[in-house]
Amino acid sequence: MKNDNTNPATSADDGDTLVLDEQALQQAATEDLDEGAVTPAYGPHRDAIVKLLNDALATELVCVLRYKRHYFTADGLESPAIAAEFLVHANEEAAHADLIAQRIVQLGGEPNFSPDSLTSRSHAQYDESSDLKAMVRANLVAERIAVEAYRQMITLIGDKDPTTRRMLEGILADEEEHADELKDWLHR
């Protein structure tokens, strides 16, 4: 690659050539090798992103617990079908939690699975409803909270961490699907 001392975000004089910042490449290659994929370009945002992710992790774990409780306690004429949906959602939320925990570790952080602080860090609430319609409503409310939380996180992270942003975009798509499914159950 050519090094013509241009800003890495700008193009060369002809307007068609993009040039990488060779100095940044060398810095990324040689500084803090123990950081793995986390290069100096992550800068000051890494800790804030890890905190956002740990709160999202808490939310996903609380959602798993709520869905599991609803799965086991759902009762009524339509309960087998709705309970089956609760179990599918619980498993998908657990998969989200795993993705988030893995990303936290990749960023050099520690995933916080502490049960003592789960509900205080979670954006969504745990629910002990016994009425089937109330269960569906509680889960729909939680999914809508998750949708909004992930939308805000995606906006906040922007280009600061494209890998985390893409992961969150995938989780957001799942949460939107969950909300649509629950809305349909609520209107039956």
PDB file of C-alpha atoms in Angstrom:
ATOM      1  CA  MET A   1       0.000   0.000   0.000  1.00  0.00           C
ATOM      2  CA  LYS A   2       1.117   3.489  -0.791  1.00  0.00           C
ATOM      3  CA  ASN A   3       1.755   5.864   2.105  1.00  0.00           C
ATOM      4  CA  ASP A   4       1.209   9.438   0.960  1.00  0.00           C
ATOM      5  CA  ASN A   5       0.556  10.867   4.452  1.00  0.00           C
ATOM      6  CA  THR A   6      -3.128  11.482   3.746  1.00  0.00           C
ATOM      7  CA  ASN A   7      -5.821  11.275   6.358  1.00  0.00           C
ATOM      8  CA  PRO A   8      -7.175   7.691   6.353  1.00  0.00           C
ATOM      9  CA  ALA A   9     -10.713   9.032   5.981  1.00  0.00           C
ATOM     10  CA  THR A  10      -9.911  11.013   2.839  1.00  0.00           C
ATOM     11  CA  SER A  11      -9.003  10.009  -0.663  1.00  0.00           C
ATOM     12  CA  ALA A  12      -5.887  10.836  -2.651  1.00  0.00           C
ATOM     13  CA  ASP A  13      -5.719  13.782  -5.033  1.00  0.00           C
ATOM     14  CA  ASP A  14      -7.436  11.989  -7.933  1.00  0.00           C
ATOM     15  CA  GLY A  15     -10.564  11.480  -5.816  1.00  0.00           C
ATOM     16  CA  ASP A  16     -10.830   7.798  -6.763  1.00  0.00           C
ATOM     17  CA  THR A  17      -8.125   6.219  -4.618  1.00  0.00           C
ATOM     18  CA  LEU A  18      -8.651   5.443  -0.936  1.00  0.00           C
ATOM     19  CA  VAL A  19      -5.556   5.110   1.217  1.00  0.00           C
ATOM     20  CA  LEU A  20      -5.178   3.298   4.523  1.00  0.00           C
ATOM     21  CA  ASP A  21      -3.322   4.881   7.422  1.00  0.00           C
ATOM     22  CA  GLU A  22      -0.132   2.782   7.505  1.00  0.00           C
ATOM     23  CA  GLN A  23       0.921   4.185  10.888  1.00  0.00           C
ATOM     24  CA  ALA A  24      -2.408   3.093  12.424  1.00  0.00           C
ATOM     25  CA  LEU A  25      -1.965  -0.366  10.896  1.00  0.00           C
ATOM     26  CA  GLN A  26       1.470  -0.716  12.476  1.00  0.00           C
ATOM     27  CA  GLN A  27       0.193   0.565  15.811  1.00  0.00           C
ATOM     28  CA  ALA A  28      -2.679  -1.934  15.712  1.00  0.00           C
ATOM     29  CA  ALA A  29      -0.271  -4.733  14.841  1.00  0.00           C
ATOM     30  CA  THR A  30       2.227  -4.089  17.602  1.00  0.00           C
ATOM     31  CA  GLU A  31       0.594  -2.391  20.609  1.00  0.00           C
ATOM     32  CA  ASP A  32      -1.025  -4.398  23.393  1.00  0.00           C
ATOM     33  CA  LEU A  33      -0.973  -7.796  21.707  1.00  0.00           C
ATOM     34  CA  ASP A  34      -2.690  -9.278  24.764  1.00  0.00           C
ATOM     35  CA  GLU A  35      -5.809  -7.358  23.753  1.00  0.00           C
ATOM     36  CA  GLY A  36      -6.482  -9.740  20.837  1.00  0.00           C
ATOM     37  CA  ALA A  37      -8.830  -8.155  18.309  1.00  0.00           C
ATOM     38  CA  VAL A  38      -9.188  -4.950  20.335  1.00  0.00           C
ATOM     39  CA  THR A  39      -6.909  -2.434  18.618  1.00  0.00           C
ATOM     40  CA  PRO A  40      -6.117   1.128  19.747  1.00  0.00           C
ATOM     41  CA  ALA A  41      -8.882   2.403  17.435  1.00  0.00           C
ATOM     42  CA  TYR A  42     -11.466   1.184  19.990  1.00  0.00           C
ATOM     43  CA  GLY A  43     -10.207   4.049  22.116  1.00  0.00           C
ATOM     44  CA  PRO A  44     -12.195   5.378  25.039  1.00  0.00           C
ATOM     45  CA  HIS A  45     -15.477   3.777  24.003  1.00  0.00           C
ATOM     46  CA  ARG A  46     -14.639   0.180  24.858  1.00  0.00           C
ATOM     47  CA  ASP A  47     -15.510   0.415  28.564  1.00  0.00           C
ATOM     48  CA  ALA A  48     -18.796   2.184  27.834  1.00  0.00           C
ATOM     49  CA  ILE A  49     -19.698  -0.428  25.227  1.00  0.00           C
ATOM     50  CA  VAL A  50     -18.908  -3.237  27.678  1.00  0.00           C
ATOM     51  CA  LYS A  51     -21.210  -1.588  30.237  1.00  0.00           C
ATOM     52  CA  LEU A  52     -24.020  -1.302  27.670  1.00  0.00           C
ATOM     53  CA  LEU A  53     -23.494  -4.951  26.779  1.00  0.00           C
ATOM     54  CA  ASN A  54     -23.507  -6.084  30.416  1.00  0.00           C
ATOM     55  CA  ASP A  55     -26.844  -4.317  30.927  1.00  0.00           C
ATOM     56  CA  ALA A  56     -28.156  -5.991  27.761  1.00  0.00           C
ATOM     57  CA  LEU A  57     -26.859  -9.317  29.108  1.00  0.00           C
ATOM     58  CA  ALA A  58     -28.802  -8.774  32.336  1.00  0.00           C
ATOM     59  CA  THR A  59     -31.913  -7.954  30.304  1.00  0.00           C
ATOM     60  CA  GLU A  60     -31.601 -11.116  28.231  1.00  0.00           C
ATOM     61  CA  LEU A  61     -31.090 -13.262  31.340  1.00  0.00           C
ATOM     62  CA  VAL A  62     -34.132 -11.760  33.084  1.00  0.00           C
ATOM     63  CA  CYS A  63     -36.122 -12.399  29.903  1.00  0.00           C
ATOM     64  CA  VAL A  64     -35.006 -16.041  29.874  1.00  0.00           C
ATOM     65  CA  LEU A  65     -36.169 -16.426  33.483  1.00  0.00           C
ATOM     66  CA  ARG A  66     -39.502 -14.713  32.819  1.00  0.00           C
ATOM     67  CA  TYR A  67     -40.205 -16.797  29.699  1.00  0.00           C
ATOM     68  CA  LYS A  68     -39.225 -20.010  31.486  1.00  0.00           C
ATOM     69  CA  ARG A  69     -41.534 -19.234  34.386  1.00  0.00           C
ATOM     70  CA  HIS A  70     -44.371 -18.491  31.984  1.00  0.00           C
ATOM     71  CA  TYR A  71     -43.611 -21.660  30.020  1.00  0.00           C
ATOM     72  CA  PHE A  72     -43.923 -23.850  33.105  1.00  0.00           C
ATOM     73  CA  THR A  73     -46.908 -22.057  34.669  1.00  0.00           C
ATOM     74  CA  ALA A  74     -49.076 -21.266  31.613  1.00  0.00           C
ATOM     75  CA  ASP A  75     -52.547 -22.695  32.118  1.00  0.00           C
ATOM     76  CA  GLY A  76     -55.683 -22.558  30.028  1.00  0.00           C
ATOM     77  CA  LEU A  77     -57.211 -23.715  26.777  1.00  0.00           C
ATOM     78  CA  GLU A  78     -54.581 -22.133  24.515  1.00  0.00           C
ATOM     79  CA  SER A  79     -51.743 -22.592  26.966  1.00  0.00           C
ATOM     80  CA  PRO A  80     -49.922 -25.478  25.236  1.00  0.00           C
ATOM     81  CA  ALA A  81     -49.376 -23.454  22.059  1.00  0.00           C
ATOM     82  CA  ILE A  82     -48.514 -20.241  23.875  1.00  0.00           C
ATOM     83  CA  ALA A  83     -46.267 -22.063  26.332  1.00  0.00           C
ATOM     84  CA  ALA A  84     -44.406 -23.618  23.401  1.00  0.00           C
ATOM     85  CA  GLU A  85     -43.858 -20.101  22.021  1.00  0.00           C
ATOM     86  CA  PHE A  86     -42.589 -18.960  25.435  1.00  0.00           C
ATOM     87  CA  LEU A  87     -40.036 -21.793  25.408  1.00  0.00           C
ATOM     88  CA  VAL A  88     -38.837 -20.891  21.900  1.00  0.00           C
ATOM     89  CA  HIS A  89     -38.417 -17.272  22.996  1.00  0.00           C
ATOM     90  CA  ALA A  90     -36.593 -18.323  26.183  1.00  0.00           C
ATOM     91  CA  ASN A  91     -34.105 -20.340  24.137  1.00  0.00           C
ATOM     92  CA  GLU A  92     -33.587 -17.480  21.673  1.00  0.00           C
ATOM     93  CA  GLU A  93     -33.023 -15.018  24.527  1.00  0.00           C
ATOM     94  CA  ALA A  94     -30.466 -17.435  26.018  1.00  0.00           C
ATOM     95  CA  ALA A  95     -28.679 -17.505  22.649  1.00  0.00           C
ATOM     96  CA  HIS A  96     -28.655 -13.679  22.647  1.00  0.00           C
ATOM     97  CA  ALA A  97     -27.143 -13.717  26.139  1.00  0.00           C
ATOM     98  CA  ASP A  98     -24.408 -16.072  24.928  1.00  0.00           C
ATOM     99  CA  LEU A  99     -23.590 -13.816  21.955  1.00  0.00           C
ATOM    100  CA  ILE A 100     -23.426 -10.761  24.195  1.00  0.00           C
ATOM    101  CA  ALA A 101     -21.257 -12.495  26.812  1.00  0.00           C
ATOM    102  CA  GLN A 102     -18.892 -13.698  24.091  1.00  0.00           C
ATOM    103  CA  ARG A 103     -18.604 -10.172  22.665  1.00  0.00           C
ATOM    104  CA  ILE A 104     -17.907  -8.717  26.121  1.00  0.00           C
ATOM    105  CA  VAL A 105     -14.989 -11.142  26.479  1.00  0.00           C
ATOM    106  CA  GLN A 106     -13.738 -10.280  22.967  1.00  0.00           C
ATOM    107  CA  LEU A 107     -13.699  -6.632  24.027  1.00  0.00           C
ATOM    108  CA  GLY A 108     -11.564  -7.506  27.047  1.00  0.00           C
ATOM    109  CA  GLY A 109     -14.384  -7.185  29.548  1.00  0.00           C
ATOM    110  CA  GLU A 110     -16.002  -9.597  31.957  1.00  0.00           C
ATOM    111  CA  PRO A 111     -19.621 -10.658  31.473  1.00  0.00           C
ATOM    112  CA  ASN A 112     -21.602  -9.950  34.630  1.00  0.00           C
ATOM    113  CA  PHE A 113     -23.821 -12.943  35.429  1.00  0.00           C
ATOM    114  CA  SER A 114     -24.243 -11.972  39.086  1.00  0.00           C
ATOM    115  CA  PRO A 115     -27.762 -12.938  40.174  1.00  0.00           C
ATOM    116  CA  ASP A 116     -27.647 -10.298  42.912  1.00  0.00           C
ATOM    117  CA  SER A 117     -27.783  -7.445  40.404  1.00  0.00           C
ATOM    118  CA  LEU A 118     -29.605  -8.937  37.412  1.00  0.00           C
ATOM    119  CA  THR A 119     -32.958  -7.257  37.961  1.00  0.00           C
ATOM    120  CA  SER A 120     -31.438  -3.885  38.846  1.00  0.00           C
ATOM    121  CA  ARG A 121     -29.317  -3.887  35.663  1.00  0.00           C
ATOM    122  CA  SER A 122     -32.047  -5.264  33.394  1.00  0.00           C
ATOM    123  CA  HIS A 123     -34.094  -2.924  31.226  1.00  0.00           C
ATOM    124  CA  ALA A 124     -37.041  -5.350  31.362  1.00  0.00           C
ATOM    125  CA  GLN A 125     -38.895  -6.631  34.382  1.00  0.00           C
ATOM    126  CA  TYR A 126     -39.374 -10.121  35.718  1.00  0.00           C
ATOM    127  CA  ASP A 127     -43.039 -11.138  35.882  1.00  0.00           C
ATOM    128  CA  GLU A 128     -44.966 -13.642  37.967  1.00  0.00           C
ATOM    129  CA  SER A 129     -48.363 -13.336  36.290  1.00  0.00           C
ATOM    130  CA  SER A 130     -50.604 -16.374  36.476  1.00  0.00           C
ATOM    131  CA  ASP A 131     -53.142 -15.248  33.877  1.00  0.00           C
ATOM    132  CA  LEU A 132     -52.210 -16.326  30.342  1.00  0.00           C
ATOM    133  CA  LYS A 133     -53.148 -13.003  28.734  1.00  0.00           C
ATOM    134  CA  ALA A 134     -51.177 -11.111  31.400  1.00  0.00           C
ATOM    135  CA  MET A 135     -48.145 -13.305  30.637  1.00  0.00           C
ATOM    136  CA  VAL A 136     -48.371 -12.520  26.939  1.00  0.00           C
ATOM    137  CA  ARG A 137     -48.759  -8.810  27.710  1.00  0.00           C
ATOM    138  CA  ALA A 138     -45.785  -8.803  30.132  1.00  0.00           C
ATOM    139  CA  ASN A 139     -43.602 -10.489  27.534  1.00  0.00           C
ATOM    140  CA  LEU A 140     -44.761  -8.084  24.817  1.00  0.00           C
ATOM    141  CA  VAL A 141     -43.904  -5.117  27.043  1.00  0.00           C
ATOM    142  CA  ALA A 142     -40.455  -6.612  27.713  1.00  0.00           C
ATOM    143  CA  GLU A 143     -39.847  -7.227  24.007  1.00  0.00           C
ATOM    144  CA  ARG A 144     -40.819  -3.636  23.180  1.00  0.00           C
ATOM    145  CA  ILE A 145     -38.373  -2.427  25.846  1.00  0.00           C
ATOM    146  CA  ALA A 146     -35.683  -4.638  24.316  1.00  0.00           C
ATOM    147  CA  VAL A 147     -36.435  -3.293  20.827  1.00  0.00           C
ATOM    148  CA  GLU A 148     -36.070   0.290  22.017  1.00  0.00           C
ATOM    149  CA  ALA A 149     -32.949  -0.481  24.093  1.00  0.00           C
ATOM    150  CA  TYR A 150     -31.226  -2.178  21.150  1.00  0.00           C
ATOM    151  CA  ARG A 151     -32.193   0.637  18.780  1.00  0.00           C
ATOM    152  CA  GLN A 152     -30.658   3.164  21.176  1.00  0.00           C
ATOM    153  CA  MET A 153     -27.531   1.048  21.679  1.00  0.00           C
ATOM    154  CA  ILE A 154     -27.059   0.704  17.911  1.00  0.00           C
ATOM    155  CA  THR A 155     -27.320   4.479  17.523  1.00  0.00           C
ATOM    156  CA  LEU A 156     -24.936   5.143  20.420  1.00  0.00           C
ATOM    157  CA  ILE A 157     -22.339   2.677  19.172  1.00  0.00           C
ATOM    158  CA  GLY A 158     -22.606   3.739  15.530  1.00  0.00           C
ATOM    159  CA  ASP A 159     -19.212   3.349  13.865  1.00  0.00           C
ATOM    160  CA  LYS A 160     -17.330   3.121  17.179  1.00  0.00           C
ATOM    161  CA  ASP A 161     -17.599  -0.698  17.081  1.00  0.00           C
ATOM    162  CA  PRO A 162     -19.048  -2.116  13.843  1.00  0.00           C
ATOM    163  CA  THR A 163     -18.827  -5.731  15.038  1.00  0.00           C
ATOM    164  CA  THR A 164     -20.915  -5.067  18.143  1.00  0.00           C
ATOM    165  CA  ARG A 165     -23.326  -2.935  16.120  1.00  0.00           C
ATOM    166  CA  ARG A 166     -23.935  -5.767  13.626  1.00  0.00           C
ATOM    167  CA  MET A 167     -24.456  -8.264  16.452  1.00  0.00           C
ATOM    168  CA  LEU A 168     -26.991  -5.927  18.078  1.00  0.00           C
ATOM    169  CA  GLU A 169     -28.755  -5.410  14.751  1.00  0.00           C
ATOM    170  CA  GLY A 170     -29.227  -9.177  14.470  1.00  0.00           C
ATOM    171  CA  ILE A 171     -30.568  -9.414  18.016  1.00  0.00           C
ATOM    172  CA  LEU A 172     -32.864  -6.449  17.341  1.00  0.00           C
ATOM    173  CA  ALA A 173     -34.385  -8.274  14.350  1.00  0.00           C
ATOM    174  CA  ASP A 174     -35.149 -11.269  16.593  1.00  0.00           C
ATOM    175  CA  GLU A 175     -36.694  -9.057  19.286  1.00  0.00           C
ATOM    176  CA  GLU A 176     -38.916  -7.349  16.710  1.00  0.00           C
ATOM    177  CA  GLU A 177     -40.069 -10.774  15.518  1.00  0.00           C
ATOM    178  CA  HIS A 178     -40.833 -11.804  19.110  1.00  0.00           C
ATOM    179  CA  ALA A 179     -42.879  -8.638  19.645  1.00  0.00           C
ATOM    180  CA  ASP A 180     -44.896  -9.269  16.485  1.00  0.00           C
ATOM    181  CA  GLU A 181     -45.601 -12.870  17.505  1.00  0.00           C
ATOM    182  CA  LEU A 182     -46.722 -11.820  20.982  1.00  0.00           C
ATOM    183  CA  LYS A 183     -48.925  -9.055  19.557  1.00  0.00           C
ATOM    184  CA  ASP A 184     -50.639 -11.687  17.409  1.00  0.00           C
ATOM    185  CA  TRP A 185     -51.195 -13.914  20.467  1.00  0.00           C
ATOM    186  CA  LEU A 186     -52.569 -10.984  22.426  1.00  0.00           C
ATOM    187  CA  HIS A 187     -55.212 -10.279  19.761  1.00  0.00           C
ATOM    188  CA  ARG A 188     -56.493 -13.858  19.440  1.00  0.00           C
TER     189      ARG A 188
END
